[in-house]
mmCIF file of C-alpha atoms in Angstrom:
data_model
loop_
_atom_site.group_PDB
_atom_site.id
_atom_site.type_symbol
_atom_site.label_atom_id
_atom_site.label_comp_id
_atom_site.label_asym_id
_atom_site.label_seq_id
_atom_site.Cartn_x
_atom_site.Cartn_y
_atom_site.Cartn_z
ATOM 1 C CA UNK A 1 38.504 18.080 -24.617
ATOM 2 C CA UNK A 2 40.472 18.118 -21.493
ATOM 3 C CA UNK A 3 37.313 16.186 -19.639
ATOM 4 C CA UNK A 4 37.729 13.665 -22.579
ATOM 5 C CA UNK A 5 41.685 13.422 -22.005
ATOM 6 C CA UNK A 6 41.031 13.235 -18.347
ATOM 7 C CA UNK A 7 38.514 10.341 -18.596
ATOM 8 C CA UNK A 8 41.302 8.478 -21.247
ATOM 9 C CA UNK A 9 44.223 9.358 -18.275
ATOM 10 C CA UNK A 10 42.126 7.350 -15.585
ATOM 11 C CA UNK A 11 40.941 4.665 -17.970
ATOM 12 C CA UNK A 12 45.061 3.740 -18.389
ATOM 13 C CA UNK A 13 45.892 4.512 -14.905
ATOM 14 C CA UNK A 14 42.790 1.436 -14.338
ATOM 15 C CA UNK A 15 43.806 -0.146 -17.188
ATOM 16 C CA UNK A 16 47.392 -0.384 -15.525
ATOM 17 C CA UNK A 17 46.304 -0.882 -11.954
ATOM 18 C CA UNK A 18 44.219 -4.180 -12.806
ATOM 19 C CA UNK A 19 47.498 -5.711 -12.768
ATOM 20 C CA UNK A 20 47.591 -5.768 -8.768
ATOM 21 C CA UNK A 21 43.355 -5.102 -8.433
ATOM 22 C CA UNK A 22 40.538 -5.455 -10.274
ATOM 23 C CA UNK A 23 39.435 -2.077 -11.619
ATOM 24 C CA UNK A 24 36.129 -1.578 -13.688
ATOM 25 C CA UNK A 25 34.520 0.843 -15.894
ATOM 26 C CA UNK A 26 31.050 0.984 -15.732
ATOM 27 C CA UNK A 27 27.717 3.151 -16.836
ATOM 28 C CA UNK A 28 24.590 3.676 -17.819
ATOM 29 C CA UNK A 29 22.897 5.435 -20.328
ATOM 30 C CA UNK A 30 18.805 6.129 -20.258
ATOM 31 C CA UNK A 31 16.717 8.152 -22.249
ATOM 32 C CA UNK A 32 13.557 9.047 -22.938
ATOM 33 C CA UNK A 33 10.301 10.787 -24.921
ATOM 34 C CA UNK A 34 8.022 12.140 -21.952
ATOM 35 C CA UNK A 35 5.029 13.794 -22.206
ATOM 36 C CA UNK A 36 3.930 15.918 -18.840
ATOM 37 C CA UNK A 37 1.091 17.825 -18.109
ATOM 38 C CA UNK A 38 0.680 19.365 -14.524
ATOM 39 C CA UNK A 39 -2.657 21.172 -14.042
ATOM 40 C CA UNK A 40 -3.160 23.831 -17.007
ATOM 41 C CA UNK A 41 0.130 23.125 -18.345
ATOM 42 C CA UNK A 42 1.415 20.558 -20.440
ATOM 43 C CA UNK A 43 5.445 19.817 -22.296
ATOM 44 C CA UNK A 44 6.734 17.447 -24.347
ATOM 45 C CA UNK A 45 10.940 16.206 -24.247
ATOM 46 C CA UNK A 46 13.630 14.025 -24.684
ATOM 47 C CA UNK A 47 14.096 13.776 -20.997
ATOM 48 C CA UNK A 48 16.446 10.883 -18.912
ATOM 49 C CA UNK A 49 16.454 8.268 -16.144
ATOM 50 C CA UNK A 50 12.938 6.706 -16.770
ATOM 51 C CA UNK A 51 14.289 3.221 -15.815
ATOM 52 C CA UNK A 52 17.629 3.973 -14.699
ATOM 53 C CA UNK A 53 19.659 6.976 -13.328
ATOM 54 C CA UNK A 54 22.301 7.341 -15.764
ATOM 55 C CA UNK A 55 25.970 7.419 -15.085
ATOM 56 C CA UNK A 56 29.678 6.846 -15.702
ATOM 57 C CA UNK A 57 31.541 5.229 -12.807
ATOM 58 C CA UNK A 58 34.965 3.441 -12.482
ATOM 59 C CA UNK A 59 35.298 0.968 -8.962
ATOM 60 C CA UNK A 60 38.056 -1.191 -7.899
ATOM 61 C CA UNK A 61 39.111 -3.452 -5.374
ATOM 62 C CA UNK A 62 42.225 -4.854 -3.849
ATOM 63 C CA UNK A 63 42.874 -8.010 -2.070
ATOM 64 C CA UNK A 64 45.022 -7.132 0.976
ATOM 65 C CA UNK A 65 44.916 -10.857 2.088
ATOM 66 C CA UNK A 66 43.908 -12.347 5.382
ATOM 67 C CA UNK A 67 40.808 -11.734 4.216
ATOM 68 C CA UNK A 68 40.834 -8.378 4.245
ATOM 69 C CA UNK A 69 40.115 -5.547 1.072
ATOM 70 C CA UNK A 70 40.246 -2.294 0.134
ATOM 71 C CA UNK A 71 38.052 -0.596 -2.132
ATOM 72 C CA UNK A 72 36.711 2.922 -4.385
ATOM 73 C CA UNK A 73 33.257 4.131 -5.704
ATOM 74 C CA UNK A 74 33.179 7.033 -7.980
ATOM 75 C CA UNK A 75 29.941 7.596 -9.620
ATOM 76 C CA UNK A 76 29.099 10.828 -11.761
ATOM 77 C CA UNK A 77 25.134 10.899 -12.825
ATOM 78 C CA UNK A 78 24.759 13.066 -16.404
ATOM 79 C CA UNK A 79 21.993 14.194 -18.670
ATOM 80 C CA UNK A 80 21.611 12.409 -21.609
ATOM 81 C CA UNK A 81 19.301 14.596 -23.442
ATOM 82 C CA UNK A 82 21.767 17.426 -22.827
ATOM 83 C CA UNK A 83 25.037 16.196 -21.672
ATOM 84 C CA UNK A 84 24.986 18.539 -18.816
ATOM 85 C CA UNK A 85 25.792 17.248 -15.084
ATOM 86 C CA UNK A 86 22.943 16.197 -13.662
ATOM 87 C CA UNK A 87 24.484 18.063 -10.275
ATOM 88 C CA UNK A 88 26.447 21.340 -11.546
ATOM 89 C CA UNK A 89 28.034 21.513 -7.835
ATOM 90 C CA UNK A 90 29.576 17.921 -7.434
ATOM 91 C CA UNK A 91 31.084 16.031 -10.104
ATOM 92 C CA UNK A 92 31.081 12.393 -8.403
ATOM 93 C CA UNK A 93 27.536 13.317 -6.933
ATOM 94 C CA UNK A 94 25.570 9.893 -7.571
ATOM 95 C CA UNK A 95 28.610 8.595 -4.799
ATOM 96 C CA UNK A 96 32.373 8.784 -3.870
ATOM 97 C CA UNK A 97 33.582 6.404 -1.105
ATOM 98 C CA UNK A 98 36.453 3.964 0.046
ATOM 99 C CA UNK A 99 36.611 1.052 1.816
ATOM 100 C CA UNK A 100 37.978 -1.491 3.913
ATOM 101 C CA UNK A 101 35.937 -4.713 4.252
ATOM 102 C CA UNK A 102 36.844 -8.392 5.747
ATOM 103 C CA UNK A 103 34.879 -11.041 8.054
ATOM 104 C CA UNK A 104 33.943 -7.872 10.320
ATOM 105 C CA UNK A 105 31.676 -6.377 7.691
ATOM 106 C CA UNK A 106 32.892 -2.760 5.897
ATOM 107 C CA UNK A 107 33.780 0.573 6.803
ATOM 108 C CA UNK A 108 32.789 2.983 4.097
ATOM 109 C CA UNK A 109 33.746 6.773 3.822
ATOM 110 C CA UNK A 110 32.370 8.890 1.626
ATOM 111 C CA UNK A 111 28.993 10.705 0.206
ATOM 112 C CA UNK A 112 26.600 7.784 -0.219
ATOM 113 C CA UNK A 113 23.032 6.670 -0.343
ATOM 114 C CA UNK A 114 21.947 7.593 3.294
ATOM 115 C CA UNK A 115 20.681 4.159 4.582
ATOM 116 C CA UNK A 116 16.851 5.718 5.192
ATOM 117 C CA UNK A 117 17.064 6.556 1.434
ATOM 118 C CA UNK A 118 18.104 3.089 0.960
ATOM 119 C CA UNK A 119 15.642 1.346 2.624
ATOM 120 C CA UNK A 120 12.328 2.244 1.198
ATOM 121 C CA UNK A 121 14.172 3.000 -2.618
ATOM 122 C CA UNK A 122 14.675 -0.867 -2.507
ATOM 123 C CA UNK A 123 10.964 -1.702 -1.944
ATOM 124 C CA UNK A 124 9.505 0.827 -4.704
ATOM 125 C CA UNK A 125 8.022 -0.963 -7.162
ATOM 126 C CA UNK A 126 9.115 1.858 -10.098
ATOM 127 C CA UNK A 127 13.180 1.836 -8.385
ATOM 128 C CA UNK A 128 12.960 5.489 -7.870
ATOM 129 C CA UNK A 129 12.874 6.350 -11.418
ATOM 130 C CA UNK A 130 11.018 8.099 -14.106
ATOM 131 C CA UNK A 131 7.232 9.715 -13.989
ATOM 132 C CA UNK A 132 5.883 6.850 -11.662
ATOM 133 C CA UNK A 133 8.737 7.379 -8.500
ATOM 134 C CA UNK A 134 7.491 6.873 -5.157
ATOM 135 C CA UNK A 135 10.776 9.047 -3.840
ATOM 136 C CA UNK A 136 9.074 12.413 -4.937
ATOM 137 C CA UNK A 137 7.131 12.010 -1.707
ATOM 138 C CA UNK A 138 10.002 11.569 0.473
ATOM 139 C CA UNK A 139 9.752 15.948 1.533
ATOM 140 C CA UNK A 140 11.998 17.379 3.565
ATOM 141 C CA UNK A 141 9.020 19.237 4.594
ATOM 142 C CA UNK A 142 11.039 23.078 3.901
ATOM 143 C CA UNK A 143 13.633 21.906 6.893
ATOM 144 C CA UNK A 144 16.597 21.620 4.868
ATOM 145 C CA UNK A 145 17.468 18.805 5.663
ATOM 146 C CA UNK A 146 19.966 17.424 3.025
ATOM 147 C CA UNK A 147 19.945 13.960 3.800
ATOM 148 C CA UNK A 148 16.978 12.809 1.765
ATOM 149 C CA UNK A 149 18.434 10.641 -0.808
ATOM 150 C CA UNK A 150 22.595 11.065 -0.406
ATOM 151 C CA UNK A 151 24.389 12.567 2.435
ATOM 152 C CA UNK A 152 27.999 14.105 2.498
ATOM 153 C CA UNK A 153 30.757 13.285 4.460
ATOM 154 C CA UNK A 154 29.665 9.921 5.430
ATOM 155 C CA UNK A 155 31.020 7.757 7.616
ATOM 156 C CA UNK A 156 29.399 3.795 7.250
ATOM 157 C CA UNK A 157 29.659 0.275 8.876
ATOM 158 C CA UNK A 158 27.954 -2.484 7.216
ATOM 159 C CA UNK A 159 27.268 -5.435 8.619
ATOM 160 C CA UNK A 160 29.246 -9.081 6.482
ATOM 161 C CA UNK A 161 27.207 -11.039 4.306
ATOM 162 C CA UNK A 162 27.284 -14.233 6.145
ATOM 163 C CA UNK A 163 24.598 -13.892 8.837
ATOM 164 C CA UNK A 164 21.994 -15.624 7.734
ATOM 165 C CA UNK A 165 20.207 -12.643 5.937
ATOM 166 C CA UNK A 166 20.321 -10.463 8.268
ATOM 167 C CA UNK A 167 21.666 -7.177 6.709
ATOM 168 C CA UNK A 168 22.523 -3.512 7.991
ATOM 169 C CA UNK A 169 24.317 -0.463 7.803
ATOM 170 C CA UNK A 170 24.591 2.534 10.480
ATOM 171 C CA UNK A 171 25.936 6.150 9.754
ATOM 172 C CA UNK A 172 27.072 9.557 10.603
ATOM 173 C CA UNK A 173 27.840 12.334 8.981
ATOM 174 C CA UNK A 174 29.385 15.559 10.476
ATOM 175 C CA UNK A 175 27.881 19.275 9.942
ATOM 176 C CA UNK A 176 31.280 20.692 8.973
ATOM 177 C CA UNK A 177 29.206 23.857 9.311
ATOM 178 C CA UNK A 178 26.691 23.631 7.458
ATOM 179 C CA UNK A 179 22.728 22.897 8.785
ATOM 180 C CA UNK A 180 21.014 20.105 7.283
ATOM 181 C CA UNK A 181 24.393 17.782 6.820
ATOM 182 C CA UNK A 182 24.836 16.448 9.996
ATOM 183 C CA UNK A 183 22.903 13.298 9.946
ATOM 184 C CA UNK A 184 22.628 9.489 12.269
ATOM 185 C CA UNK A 185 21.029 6.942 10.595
ATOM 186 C CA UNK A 186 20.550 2.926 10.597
ATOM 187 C CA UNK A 187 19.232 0.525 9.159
ATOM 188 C CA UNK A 188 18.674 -3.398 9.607
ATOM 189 C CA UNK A 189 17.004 -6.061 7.411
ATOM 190 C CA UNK A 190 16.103 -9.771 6.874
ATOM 191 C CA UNK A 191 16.241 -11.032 3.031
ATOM 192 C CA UNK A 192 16.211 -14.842 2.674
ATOM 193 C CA UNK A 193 14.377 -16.577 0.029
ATOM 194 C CA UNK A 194 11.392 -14.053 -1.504
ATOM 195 C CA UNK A 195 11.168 -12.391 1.619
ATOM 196 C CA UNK A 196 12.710 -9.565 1.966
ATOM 197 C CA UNK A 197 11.762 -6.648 5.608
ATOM 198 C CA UNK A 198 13.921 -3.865 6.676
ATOM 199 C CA UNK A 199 13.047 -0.990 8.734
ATOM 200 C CA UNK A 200 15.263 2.207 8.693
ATOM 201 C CA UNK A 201 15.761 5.537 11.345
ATOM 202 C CA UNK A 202 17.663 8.775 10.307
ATOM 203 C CA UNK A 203 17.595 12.092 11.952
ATOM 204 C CA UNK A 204 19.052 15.511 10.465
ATOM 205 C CA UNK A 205 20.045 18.525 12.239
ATOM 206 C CA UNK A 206 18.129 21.667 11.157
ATOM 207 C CA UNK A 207 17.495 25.113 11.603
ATOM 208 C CA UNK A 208 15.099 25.461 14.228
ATOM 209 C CA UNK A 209 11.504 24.970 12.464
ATOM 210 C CA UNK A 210 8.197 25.703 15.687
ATOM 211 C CA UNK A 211 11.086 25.374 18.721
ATOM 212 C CA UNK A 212 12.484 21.924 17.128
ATOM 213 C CA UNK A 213 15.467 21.801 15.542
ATOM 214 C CA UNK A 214 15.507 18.143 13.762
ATOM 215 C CA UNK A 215 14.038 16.322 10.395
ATOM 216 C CA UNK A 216 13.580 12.667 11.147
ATOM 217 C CA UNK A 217 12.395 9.945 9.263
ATOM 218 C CA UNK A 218 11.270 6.368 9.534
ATOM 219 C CA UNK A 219 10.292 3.490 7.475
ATOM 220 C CA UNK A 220 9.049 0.116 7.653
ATOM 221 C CA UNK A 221 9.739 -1.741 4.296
ATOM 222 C CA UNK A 222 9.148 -5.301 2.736
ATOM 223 C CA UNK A 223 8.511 -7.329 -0.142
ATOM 224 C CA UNK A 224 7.680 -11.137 -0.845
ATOM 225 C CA UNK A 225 8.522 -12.851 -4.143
ATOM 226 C CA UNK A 226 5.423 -15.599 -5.040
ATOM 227 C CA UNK A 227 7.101 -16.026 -8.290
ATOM 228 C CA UNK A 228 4.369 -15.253 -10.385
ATOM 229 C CA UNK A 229 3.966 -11.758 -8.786
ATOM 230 C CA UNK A 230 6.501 -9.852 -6.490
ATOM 231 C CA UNK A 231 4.675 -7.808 -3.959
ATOM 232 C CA UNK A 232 6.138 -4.530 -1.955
ATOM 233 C CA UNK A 233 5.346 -1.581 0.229
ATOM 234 C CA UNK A 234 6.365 0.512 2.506
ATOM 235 C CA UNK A 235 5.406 2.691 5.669
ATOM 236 C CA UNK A 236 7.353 5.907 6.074
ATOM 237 C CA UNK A 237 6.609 8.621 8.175
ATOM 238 C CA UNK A 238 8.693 12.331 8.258
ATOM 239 C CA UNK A 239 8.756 15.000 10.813
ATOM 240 C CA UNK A 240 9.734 18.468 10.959
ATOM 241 C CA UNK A 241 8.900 20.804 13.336
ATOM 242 C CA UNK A 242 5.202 20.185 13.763
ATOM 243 C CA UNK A 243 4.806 18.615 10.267
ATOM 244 C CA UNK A 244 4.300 15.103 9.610
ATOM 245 C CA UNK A 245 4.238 13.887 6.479
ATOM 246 C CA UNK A 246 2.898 9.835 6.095
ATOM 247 C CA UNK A 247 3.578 7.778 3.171
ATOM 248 C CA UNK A 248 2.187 4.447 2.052
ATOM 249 C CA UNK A 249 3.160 2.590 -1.217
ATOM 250 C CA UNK A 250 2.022 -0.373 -2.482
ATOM 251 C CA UNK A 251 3.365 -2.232 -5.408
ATOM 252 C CA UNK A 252 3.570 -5.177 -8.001
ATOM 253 C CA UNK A 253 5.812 -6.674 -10.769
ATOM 254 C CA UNK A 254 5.044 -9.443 -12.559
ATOM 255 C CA UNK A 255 7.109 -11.342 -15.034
ATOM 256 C CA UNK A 256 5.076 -11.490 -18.309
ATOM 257 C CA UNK A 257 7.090 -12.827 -21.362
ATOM 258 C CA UNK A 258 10.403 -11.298 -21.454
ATOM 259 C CA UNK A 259 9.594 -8.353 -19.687
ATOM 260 C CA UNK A 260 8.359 -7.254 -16.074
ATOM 261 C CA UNK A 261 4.941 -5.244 -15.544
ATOM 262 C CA UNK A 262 5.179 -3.010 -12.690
ATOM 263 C CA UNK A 263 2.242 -1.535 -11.192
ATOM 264 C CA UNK A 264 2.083 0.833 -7.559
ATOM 265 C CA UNK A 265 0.044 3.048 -5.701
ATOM 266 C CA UNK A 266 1.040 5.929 -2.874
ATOM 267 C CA UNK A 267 -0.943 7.804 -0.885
ATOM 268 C CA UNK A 268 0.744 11.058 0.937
ATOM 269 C CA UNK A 269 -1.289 11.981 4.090
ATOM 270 C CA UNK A 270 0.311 15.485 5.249
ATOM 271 C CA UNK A 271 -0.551 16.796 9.086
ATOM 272 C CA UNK A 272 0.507 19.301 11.693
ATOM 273 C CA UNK A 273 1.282 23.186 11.066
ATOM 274 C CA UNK A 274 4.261 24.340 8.783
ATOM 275 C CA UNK A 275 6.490 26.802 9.888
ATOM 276 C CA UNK A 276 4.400 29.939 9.079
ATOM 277 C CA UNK A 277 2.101 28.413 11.535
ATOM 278 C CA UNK A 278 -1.115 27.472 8.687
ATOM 279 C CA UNK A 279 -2.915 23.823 9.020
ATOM 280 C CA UNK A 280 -1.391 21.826 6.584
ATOM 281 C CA UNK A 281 -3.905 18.455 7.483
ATOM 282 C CA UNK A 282 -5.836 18.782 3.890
ATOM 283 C CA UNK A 283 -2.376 18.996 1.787
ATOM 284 C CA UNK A 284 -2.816 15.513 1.118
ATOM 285 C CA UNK A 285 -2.142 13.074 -2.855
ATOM 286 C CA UNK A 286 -2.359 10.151 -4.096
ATOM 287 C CA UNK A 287 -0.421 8.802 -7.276
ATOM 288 C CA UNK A 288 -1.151 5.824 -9.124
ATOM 289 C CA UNK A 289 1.253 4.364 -11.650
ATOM 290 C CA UNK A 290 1.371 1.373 -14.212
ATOM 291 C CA UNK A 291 4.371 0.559 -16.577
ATOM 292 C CA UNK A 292 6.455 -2.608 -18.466
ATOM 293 C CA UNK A 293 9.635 -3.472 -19.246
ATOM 294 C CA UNK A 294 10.451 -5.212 -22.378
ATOM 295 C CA UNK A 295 14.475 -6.575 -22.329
ATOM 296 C CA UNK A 296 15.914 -7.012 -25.378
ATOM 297 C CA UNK A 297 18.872 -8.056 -24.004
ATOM 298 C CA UNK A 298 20.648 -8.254 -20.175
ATOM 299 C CA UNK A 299 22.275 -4.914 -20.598
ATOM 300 C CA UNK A 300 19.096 -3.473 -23.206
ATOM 301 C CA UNK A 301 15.612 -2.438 -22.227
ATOM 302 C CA UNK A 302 12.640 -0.793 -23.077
ATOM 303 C CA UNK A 303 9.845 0.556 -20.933
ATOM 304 C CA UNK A 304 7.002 2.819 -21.239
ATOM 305 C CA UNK A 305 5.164 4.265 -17.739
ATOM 306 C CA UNK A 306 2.478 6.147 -16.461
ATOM 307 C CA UNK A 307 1.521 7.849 -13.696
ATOM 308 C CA UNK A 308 -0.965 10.263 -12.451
ATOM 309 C CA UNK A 309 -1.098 12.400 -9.235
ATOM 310 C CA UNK A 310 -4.086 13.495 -7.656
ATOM 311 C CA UNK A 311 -3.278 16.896 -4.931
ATOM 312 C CA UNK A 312 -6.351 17.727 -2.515
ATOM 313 C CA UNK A 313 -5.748 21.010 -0.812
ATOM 314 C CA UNK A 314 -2.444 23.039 -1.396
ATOM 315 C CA UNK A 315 -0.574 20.216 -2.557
ATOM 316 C CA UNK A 316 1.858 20.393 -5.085
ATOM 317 C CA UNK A 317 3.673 17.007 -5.921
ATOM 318 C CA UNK A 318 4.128 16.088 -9.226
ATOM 319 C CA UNK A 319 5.441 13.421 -11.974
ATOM 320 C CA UNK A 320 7.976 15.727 -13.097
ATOM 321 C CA UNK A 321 9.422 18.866 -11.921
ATOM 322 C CA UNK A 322 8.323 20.798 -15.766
ATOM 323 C CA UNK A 323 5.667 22.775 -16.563
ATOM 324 C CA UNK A 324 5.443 24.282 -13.420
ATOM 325 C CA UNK A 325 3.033 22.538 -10.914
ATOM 326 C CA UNK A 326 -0.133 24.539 -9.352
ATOM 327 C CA UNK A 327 -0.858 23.458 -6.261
ATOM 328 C CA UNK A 328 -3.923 21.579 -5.552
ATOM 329 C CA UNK A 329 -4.216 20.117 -9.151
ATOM 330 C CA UNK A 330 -3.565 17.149 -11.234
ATOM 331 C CA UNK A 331 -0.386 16.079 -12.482
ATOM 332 C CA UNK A 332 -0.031 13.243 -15.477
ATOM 333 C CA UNK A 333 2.695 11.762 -17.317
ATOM 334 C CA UNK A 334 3.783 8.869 -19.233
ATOM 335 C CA UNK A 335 7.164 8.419 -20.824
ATOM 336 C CA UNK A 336 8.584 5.532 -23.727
ATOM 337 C CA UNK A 337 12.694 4.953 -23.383
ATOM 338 C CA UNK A 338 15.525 2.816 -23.638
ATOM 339 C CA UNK A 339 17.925 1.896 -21.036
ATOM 340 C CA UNK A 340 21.755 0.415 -22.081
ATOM 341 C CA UNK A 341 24.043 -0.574 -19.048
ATOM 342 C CA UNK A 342 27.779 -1.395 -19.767
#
């Protein structure tokens, strides 16, 4: 109850501040039936997130004139299936930032996609979501590193929308004393017409892992829209230590009546020596995925997916993180939900 009355107390406090700014309340809800079955051992549930990450957000913005505005981002990400926090140690964990944009571009403050996240998420074919993600590749590789998708404490510039279609962001985020937060990343784009390229650069500071004590990552991302089918990939390659982890996807969606099939492949090419000093080179997958998306409406969907992941070696990646995965085996899932934005 007080949650409830505390979500009612900010709704009129919006409600009363759209007087001077616009203020909006916005959200998405996404469920699912999921079947999963890595190696041996197989579950069935109402799980979430298939097409969308769901949420409950309120932004705003205010015009300070001359051009110039101020802005707020909070975004809390929740378990439908459960109604459960879908991050029991930050409420606004999905992202929590303010602004001040103009002519000059925006400064942005606040935890946030980091912009390596960002920049191959927008050329997978599946949007980071559900059984067929290409983002349960993107390891850390055991550096901890927590800069993978979201970083704390971030501190943005983004370049203004008026050059052309040339687009980018750089950003830091301080340790405050804790390895794996403190972060420096960029990245820089080109998106006019259907193309779309963008390559992206982050490093994380990191216990010391074989005598180095960083987690970087790079990618090389793009996409070109022939209207009848939308092609995208990516390049993206992580090191820690003496790991490097490679990862190429390849995708497709095509517009078939009022719906979009999505299809994608990834291959995971692991190399090097982890930090207990074993060859990792054979720790290697491939996943191949195939899904639609029927809309019944601009805010109403429907989707089913499928995916399958094939681990050589001591590789463990999987569709889903339950039944527990054994390394080395196959992992398959496919998953039939609806997805209602507001």
């Amino acid at each position: 109850m007080k949650k409830i009355a505390a979500f009612a107390l900010l709704a009129t406090a919006a409600a009363a501040a759209s007087a001077q700014s616009s203020v909006t309340l916005f959200g998405v809800v996404d469920a699912n039936v999921r079947h999963v079955k890595n190696g041996d051992n197989s579950v069935n549930s109402l799980s979430n997130n298939g097409l969308s990450s769901s949420r409950l957000g309120f932004r705003g913005i205010e015009d300070l004139g001359g051009g110039l505005k101020a802005s707020f981002w909070l975004e809390h990400g929740f378990n439908v299936d459960t109604g459960t926090p879908s991050d029991a140690s930050r409420y606004w964990n999905r992202r929590s930032t303010v602004s001040l944009s103009g002519g000059f571009g925006e400064l942005r403050l606040g935890r946030d996609f980091s912009p390596t996240y960002s920049t191959f998420a927008a050329f997978d074919a599946f949007g980071t979501n559900g059984v067929a993600a290409a983002d349960k590749f993107n390891s850390t590789l055991g550096s901890g590193a927590d800069t993978g998708t979201r970083s704390d404490n971030l501190v943005s510039y983004f370049l203004p929308g008026s050059l052309g279609g040339l687009y980018g962001q750089v950003s830091v985020a301080p340790e405050e004393g804790t390895l794996g937060k403190k972060y420096a990343g960029a990245r820089i784009g080109y998106a006019v017409g259907p193309l779309d390229v963008a390559v992206g650069y982050g490093r994380t500071d990191v216990a010391p892992v074989a005598g180095e004590d960083t987690f970087t990552t790079a990618i090389l991302g793009a996409s070109y829209n022939f209207g009848v089918v939308k092609l995208s990939g990516y390049y993206q390659r992580n090191q820690a230590g003496d790991q490097k982890l490679t990862n190429v996807h390849v995708g497709a969606t095509v517009p078939l009546g009022s719906g979009l099939l999505r299809a994608s492949y990834v291959r995971a090419d692991l190399e090097g020596r982890n930090a207990a000093g074993a060859n990792v080179d054979a720790n290697d997958a491939d996943q191949f995925a195939i899904g639609y998306v029927h809309n019944l409406s601009k805010r109403t969907a429907l989707y089913a997916t499928y995916a399958v992941v094939d681990n050589d070696g001591a590789a463990a990646f999987a569709v889903a993180g339950s039944p527990a995965m054994v390394a080395g085996r196959k992992s398959t899932g496919y998953e039939f939900g609806i997805r209602h934005s507001f």
